Short mmCIF file of C-alpha atoms in Angstrom, two decimals:
data_model
loop_
_atom_site.label_atom_id
_atom_site.label_comp_id
_atom_site.label_asym_id
_atom_site.label_seq_id
_atom_site.Cartn_x
_atom_site.Cartn_y
_atom_site.Cartn_z
CA MET A 1 160.76 80.47 76.44
CA VAL A 2 156.98 80.89 76.26
CA ASN A 3 156.95 79.70 72.66
CA SER A 4 158.89 76.54 73.51
CA LYS A 5 156.30 75.56 76.17
CA ARG A 6 153.48 76.25 73.76
CA ASP A 7 155.19 74.28 71.00
CA GLY A 8 155.70 71.36 73.42
CA ARG A 9 151.99 71.34 74.34
CA THR A 10 150.98 71.48 70.71
CA ALA A 11 153.29 68.57 69.92
CA ASN A 12 151.79 66.54 72.80
CA ARG A 13 148.26 67.19 71.53
CA ARG A 14 149.23 66.14 68.03
CA SER A 15 150.87 62.95 69.24
CA PHE A 16 147.79 62.15 71.38
CA ARG A 17 145.46 62.74 68.43
CA THR A 18 147.45 60.42 66.20
CA ASP A 19 147.81 57.66 68.80
CA ARG A 20 144.65 55.62 68.18
CA ARG A 21 145.53 53.10 70.85
CA ALA A 22 145.29 55.67 73.66
CA ILE A 23 141.86 56.87 72.59
CA GLU A 24 140.44 53.37 72.10
CA GLY A 25 142.15 51.85 75.13
CA LEU A 26 140.85 54.36 77.64
CA PRO A 27 137.17 53.32 77.61
CA VAL A 28 138.10 49.63 77.73
CA ARG A 29 140.22 50.24 80.81
CA LEU A 30 137.41 52.16 82.45
CA VAL A 31 134.93 49.37 81.73
CA ILE A 32 137.30 46.77 83.17
CA ALA A 33 137.85 48.91 86.29
CA LEU A 34 134.08 49.35 86.69
CA VAL A 35 133.37 45.61 86.34
CA VAL A 36 136.11 44.70 88.82
CA GLY A 37 134.91 47.40 91.25
CA VAL A 38 131.28 46.27 91.12
CA ALA A 39 132.28 42.62 91.58
CA SER A 40 134.45 43.52 94.58
CA LEU A 41 131.67 45.60 96.11
CA SER A 42 129.22 42.72 95.66
CA VAL A 43 131.54 40.32 97.47
CA MET A 44 132.08 42.80 100.32
CA MET A 45 128.33 43.45 100.73
CA GLY A 46 127.74 39.69 100.84
CA MET A 47 130.32 39.35 103.59
CA ILE A 48 128.78 42.19 105.60
CA GLY A 49 125.27 40.69 105.26
CA ASP A 50 126.52 37.44 106.79
CA ILE A 51 127.75 39.15 109.95
CA ASP A 52 125.08 38.73 112.61
CA GLY A 53 125.99 41.93 114.46
CA LEU A 54 125.08 44.12 111.49
CA ALA A 55 121.86 42.41 110.45
CA ALA A 56 118.53 43.57 111.86
CA THR A 57 115.55 41.31 112.49
CA GLU A 58 112.16 42.59 111.34
CA LEU A 59 109.32 42.20 113.81
CA ASP A 60 105.68 41.66 112.98
CA ALA A 61 102.49 41.99 115.02
CA ARG A 62 99.35 39.85 114.88
CA PRO A 63 96.25 41.29 116.61
CA GLN A 64 93.41 39.14 117.94
CA PRO A 65 90.74 39.83 116.92
CA GLU A 66 91.66 41.31 113.53
CA VAL A 67 88.04 42.40 112.96
CA THR A 68 86.07 44.04 115.74
CA THR A 69 83.15 46.37 116.44
CA PRO A 70 83.03 49.80 118.12
CA GLY A 71 83.00 49.83 121.91
CA ASP A 72 85.20 49.19 124.93
CA GLN A 73 87.29 46.01 124.53
CA SER A 74 90.74 44.47 124.78
CA LEU A 75 93.07 43.43 121.94
CA ALA A 76 95.69 40.72 122.29
CA VAL A 77 98.63 41.64 120.06
CA THR A 78 101.36 39.03 119.57
CA VAL A 79 104.81 40.23 118.46
CA PHE A 80 107.05 37.71 116.71
CA ASP A 81 110.23 37.48 114.64
CA PRO A 82 110.49 36.01 111.10
CA ASP A 83 111.02 32.52 112.51
CA GLY A 84 107.77 32.75 114.50
CA GLY A 85 109.50 33.17 117.85
CA ALA A 86 107.80 35.32 120.48
CA VAL A 87 109.45 38.63 121.34
CA ALA A 88 109.20 39.73 124.98
CA ASP A 89 109.47 43.32 126.29
CA ALA A 90 108.35 44.97 123.04
CA THR A 91 105.95 47.91 123.28
CA VAL A 92 102.78 47.70 121.17
CA ILE A 93 101.19 51.01 120.15
CA VAL A 94 97.66 51.20 118.73
CA ARG A 95 96.69 54.48 117.01
CA SER A 96 93.69 55.86 115.22
CA GLY A 97 93.46 55.20 111.52
CA SER A 98 90.19 55.77 109.73
CA ALA A 99 88.53 54.54 112.96
CA ARG A 100 89.19 56.70 116.01
CA ILE A 101 90.36 56.00 119.53
CA ASP A 102 91.01 58.53 122.27
CA GLY A 103 94.78 59.16 122.11
CA VAL A 104 96.98 56.08 121.80
CA ALA A 105 96.77 52.73 123.53
CA THR A 106 99.93 50.88 124.56
CA GLY A 107 100.91 47.56 126.05
CA LYS A 108 104.12 45.62 126.80
CA THR A 109 104.62 42.06 125.57
CA ASN A 110 105.09 39.30 128.13
CA ALA A 111 107.31 36.20 127.84
CA ASP A 112 104.84 34.72 125.33
CA GLY A 113 105.18 37.82 123.13
CA THR A 114 101.60 38.94 123.77
CA ALA A 115 100.45 42.37 124.93
CA ARG A 116 96.94 43.27 126.11
CA VAL A 117 95.80 46.67 124.83
CA ASP A 118 92.51 48.23 125.97
CA ILE A 119 90.76 50.19 123.20
CA ASP A 120 87.42 51.92 122.65
CA PRO A 121 87.18 52.41 118.87
CA GLU A 122 84.58 54.70 117.33
CA LEU A 123 83.34 55.20 113.80
CA GLY A 124 82.07 58.46 112.37
CA PRO A 125 78.44 59.03 111.36
CA ASN A 126 77.54 57.01 108.25
CA GLN A 127 80.95 55.30 108.38
CA PRO A 128 80.50 51.54 107.86
CA ASP A 129 84.09 50.61 108.73
CA GLY A 130 87.54 51.91 109.64
CA THR A 131 90.98 50.77 110.73
CA LEU A 132 93.32 51.09 113.70
CA THR A 133 97.08 50.96 113.06
CA ILE A 134 99.55 48.93 115.10
CA GLU A 135 103.20 49.85 115.66
CA VAL A 136 105.86 47.94 117.55
CA LYS A 137 108.71 49.53 119.47
CA PRO A 138 111.31 46.74 119.71
CA PRO A 139 112.93 45.86 123.03
CA ALA A 140 116.20 47.60 123.87
CA GLU A 141 118.18 44.35 123.86
CA GLY A 142 118.48 42.57 120.53
CA ASP A 143 118.80 43.67 116.94
CA TYR A 144 115.10 44.14 116.19
CA VAL A 145 113.43 46.69 113.93
CA ASP A 146 109.84 47.33 112.90
CA GLU A 147 109.99 49.02 109.51
CA ARG A 148 107.26 47.21 107.56
CA GLU A 149 103.60 47.95 108.00
CA ASN A 150 101.84 45.69 110.49
CA THR A 151 98.37 44.16 110.28
CA GLU A 152 95.65 46.72 110.91
CA VAL A 153 92.57 46.08 113.02
CA LEU A 154 89.35 46.42 111.04
CA VAL A 155 86.49 48.07 112.92
CA ILE A 156 83.04 47.47 111.40
CA ALA A 157 79.69 48.92 112.41
CA GLU A 158 77.26 46.51 114.05
#
């Protein structure tokens, strides 16, 4: 009985080796399946991207002034969406970069999308300039994100 199973397997291998269509047809079928799968995935991703509930809106921040000097002062940071619309109730966070401030400075945007942030930037000895970084924490309501780098504030020595 063991020999008959072994003989059957050997016969199957021989018939597979001699059947050129099976060996050549297999890669073509895989290529067709791959092309159809990728095309279907592309269509589905396009449909998902068009659904407003799944799309996120990137926020950006524009500080005024963008260039400043060391010392106690106030920044006006406007937060807006890609269409230029103001975003209210976002939290603006200013942190030390190569210029230093004591801790972090925060502010909340008003209905015009502008937050006032009080800062006191300092430069190190023999440091002609430095930067402060700005982050935005989007409001809880809405589909906003802040993943890209925002404009930095340049601090230059007087």
